Amino acid sequence: MEKNNINDMDELRQQFAILTEKIKSQQINNERLLRTVMQNKMKWIDKYIYIKLFLLMPLLALMFLYFYQTGKVSLYFYITTMLLVAVEIGFDFFINKVLGKGWLKHDLLTSRQIFVKMKKNRINQMVVGIPICIVWASIFLFEFLNYDLSDRAYAIIIGTGIGIGCLVGTGIAFLIFRKMQRINDEIIKEIDHLKE
Amino acid sequence: MNKKETDFIRILKEYKTTIYTVCFMFSKDKDEVNDIYQEVSINLWKGFDNFAQKSEMKTWIYRISLNTCISFDRKKKRRKTVPLTVDIDLFEDNDHESKQIKALYNRINRLEPFDRAIILLWLENLPYDEIGAIVGISTKNVSVRLSRIREQLKNMHP
């Protein structure tokens, strides 16, 4: 059995040698690939965070300032909105730039553990963020449409809309949460299997 | 072209076989090899400034390549990939050598990602301590894992 084991591994080595010889004869890299690779200066996630911080946040600030000045939303709502956006961007920054800093350069096990931590935090961000979004959207609709308590029909329509929105939103959030959690569990299993 | 770019291109050409082999073992078809190879190259480029010669170049290349392959999200819509200059298709060709390669692929590809990484590093004749350093486990654990992997491979039907 030991002899068979050795033969099996010899066979693997021979096959591997064939593979590397075959690849060695290929050019693989070309000018266009090298140019495309070296054009990448910033990770997409960094671009995403900077766009949110320097483009989206100022745009939202101006838009809601306009709504406030035209009496569509209260000052309290405006300030809360900007604070929520700032917290959300802060969370993105924390997960990707602090927790995930240089995660690729570590050994495989450490990288995978960092990856798990980042994913867990993203799940938490989503679990907290989606209900807050739903509540925010409801209050925004409420303020923006200048809800008149005396109009019963109007109240029923708006209330029903908000209720359905909350239910659908919560359902979608739960499904996404379960899927992300399942992926994370699979990765954790891989890590535990390696540590056995 | 500046010195950094010249050095990077030289290294990418020198280690193309290593990188392509790893990408091949973690892909399901030629297009996926292209995608992952480009992703690995980009990650090597972005980490090039921070590679301060603290470890061997080959170890660093392996670490980035394997990390990229293991974490590669196959379901995500990727950026446009540049085709590689390769005139073989290791998944489709049917000559004798390609059949040998497919037999190797079919066995190794069935292993868990970390085990696949370990056996690849072993096939590259890396010493156990280097394998341990890349994977993040002790030399003793490398030896134990390799025994288990050999058993698994032996029990696999081709």
XYZ file of N, CA and C in Angstrom, chain B residues 82-146:
195
model
N -8.503 41.044 -20.206
C -7.683 41.017 -21.419
C -7.293 39.568 -21.683
N -7.490 39.065 -22.899
C -7.115 37.668 -23.172
C -5.598 37.482 -23.025
N -5.240 36.331 -22.477
C -3.825 36.017 -22.336
C -3.299 35.466 -23.664
N -1.989 35.563 -23.842
C -1.388 35.021 -25.077
C -1.038 33.562 -24.820
N -2.054 32.725 -25.011
C -1.923 31.287 -24.766
C -2.588 30.575 -25.932
N -1.866 29.643 -26.573
C -2.508 28.948 -27.707
C -2.869 27.503 -27.375
N -2.964 27.224 -26.073
C -3.423 25.895 -25.660
C -4.660 26.088 -24.789
N -5.468 25.044 -24.728
C -6.609 25.065 -23.817
C -6.514 23.794 -22.979
N -5.998 23.944 -21.783
C -5.737 22.779 -20.941
C -7.018 22.043 -20.561
N -8.176 22.699 -20.727
C -9.450 22.072 -20.375
C -10.046 21.293 -21.557
N -9.671 21.708 -22.779
C -10.330 21.139 -23.964
C -9.420 20.259 -24.825
N -8.111 20.547 -24.842
C -7.190 19.796 -25.731
C -7.186 18.317 -25.394
N -6.913 17.491 -26.446
C -7.021 16.041 -26.236
C -5.778 15.228 -26.560
N -4.635 15.897 -26.729
C -3.396 15.135 -26.971
C -2.985 14.417 -25.685
N -2.001 13.552 -25.799
C -1.602 12.701 -24.665
C -1.208 13.530 -23.438
N -0.435 14.589 -23.678
C 0.038 15.432 -22.555
C -1.153 16.103 -21.873
N -2.094 16.599 -22.659
C -3.259 17.279 -22.086
C -4.085 16.314 -21.247
N -4.131 15.063 -21.665
C -4.907 14.059 -20.901
C -4.242 13.837 -19.542
N -2.929 13.810 -19.527
C -2.188 13.668 -18.266
C -2.481 14.859 -17.351
N -2.480 16.040 -17.959
C -2.736 17.261 -17.183
C -4.158 17.250 -16.636
N -5.096 16.788 -17.451
C -6.504 16.733 -17.009
C -6.659 15.761 -15.852
N -5.913 14.639 -15.917
C -5.981 13.649 -14.831
C -5.492 14.288 -13.531
N -4.403 15.049 -13.634
C -3.865 15.766 -12.470
C -4.892 16.765 -11.946
N -5.439 17.558 -12.852
C -6.413 18.584 -12.495
C -7.633 17.969 -11.803
N -8.142 16.876 -12.383
C -9.370 16.263 -11.848
C -9.195 15.781 -10.421
N -7.972 15.379 -10.075
C -7.753 14.913 -8.706
C -7.540 16.101 -7.766
N -6.660 17.000 -8.163
C -6.337 18.115 -7.257
C -7.524 19.057 -7.091
N -8.277 19.257 -8.135
C -9.404 20.188 -8.087
C -10.493 19.750 -7.118
N -10.504 18.453 -6.779
C -11.528 17.945 -5.862
C -11.160 18.176 -4.394
N -9.947 18.628 -4.160
C -9.537 18.905 -2.784
C -10.103 20.239 -2.323
N -10.189 20.402 -0.987
C -10.587 21.694 -0.414
C -9.523 22.738 -0.792
N -9.900 24.022 -0.858
C -8.947 25.043 -1.321
C -7.604 25.049 -0.603
N -7.616 24.958 0.726
C -6.339 24.995 1.447
C -5.491 23.763 1.115
N -6.138 22.595 1.027
C -5.406 21.371 0.693
C -4.849 21.440 -0.725
N -5.617 22.065 -1.599
C -5.148 22.242 -2.968
C -3.878 23.101 -2.975
N -3.907 24.141 -2.164
C -2.740 25.031 -2.055
C -1.535 24.257 -1.539
N -1.742 23.437 -0.509
C -0.629 22.695 0.107
C -0.027 21.714 -0.892
N -0.860 20.963 -1.597
C -0.324 19.964 -2.526
C 0.388 20.639 -3.695
N -0.116 21.804 -4.111
C 0.541 22.540 -5.202
C 1.936 22.978 -4.771
N 2.033 23.484 -3.555
C 3.326 23.939 -3.043
C 4.278 22.751 -2.891
N 3.745 21.611 -2.499
C 4.557 20.405 -2.374
C 5.057 19.947 -3.750
N 4.169 19.993 -4.732
C 4.546 19.601 -6.098
C 5.621 20.532 -6.665
N 5.657 21.769 -6.172
C 6.674 22.731 -6.597
C 7.992 22.535 -5.837
N 8.047 21.474 -5.031
C 9.254 21.134 -4.271
C 9.652 22.183 -3.236
N 8.686 22.883 -2.717
C 8.996 23.821 -1.640
C 9.204 23.037 -0.347
N 10.168 23.445 0.477
C 10.352 22.748 1.761
C 9.145 22.962 2.681
N 9.002 22.043 3.638
C 7.832 22.076 4.520
C 7.717 23.390 5.294
N 8.872 23.934 5.724
C 8.770 25.170 6.520
C 8.267 26.336 5.667
N 8.648 26.329 4.379
C 8.161 27.398 3.487
C 6.679 27.224 3.200
N 6.262 25.970 3.031
C 4.835 25.699 2.806
C 4.054 26.195 4.019
N 4.582 25.861 5.218
C 3.938 26.291 6.453
C 3.839 27.795 6.561
N 4.901 28.489 6.157
C 4.914 29.957 6.237
C 3.887 30.556 5.283
N 3.734 29.975 4.099
C 2.770 30.509 3.115
C 1.347 30.241 3.573
N 1.126 29.023 4.078
C -0.249 28.651 4.453
C -0.637 29.218 5.817
N 0.372 29.281 6.727
C 0.078 29.809 8.069
C -0.101 28.704 9.088
N 0.556 27.565 8.850
C 0.492 26.452 9.805
C 1.912 25.995 10.109
N 2.045 25.157 11.154
C 3.382 24.698 11.555
C 3.904 23.660 10.556
N 5.214 23.446 10.602
C 5.843 22.451 9.718
C 5.256 21.070 9.991
N 5.009 20.780 11.281
C 4.445 19.477 11.672
C 3.049 19.307 11.063
N 2.280 20.381 11.122
C 0.927 20.360 10.564
C 0.958 20.151 9.042
N 1.967 20.711 8.399
C 2.129 20.526 6.941
C 2.312 19.035 6.650
N 3.155 18.401 7.434
C 3.453 16.973 7.256
C 2.181 16.134 7.456
N 1.429 16.466 8.502
C 0.188 15.735 8.794
C -0.826 15.933 7.662
N -0.961 17.172 7.231
C -1.936 17.498 6.172
C -1.573 16.797 4.874
N -0.263 16.745 4.575
C 0.165 16.098 3.324
C -0.152 14.604 3.357
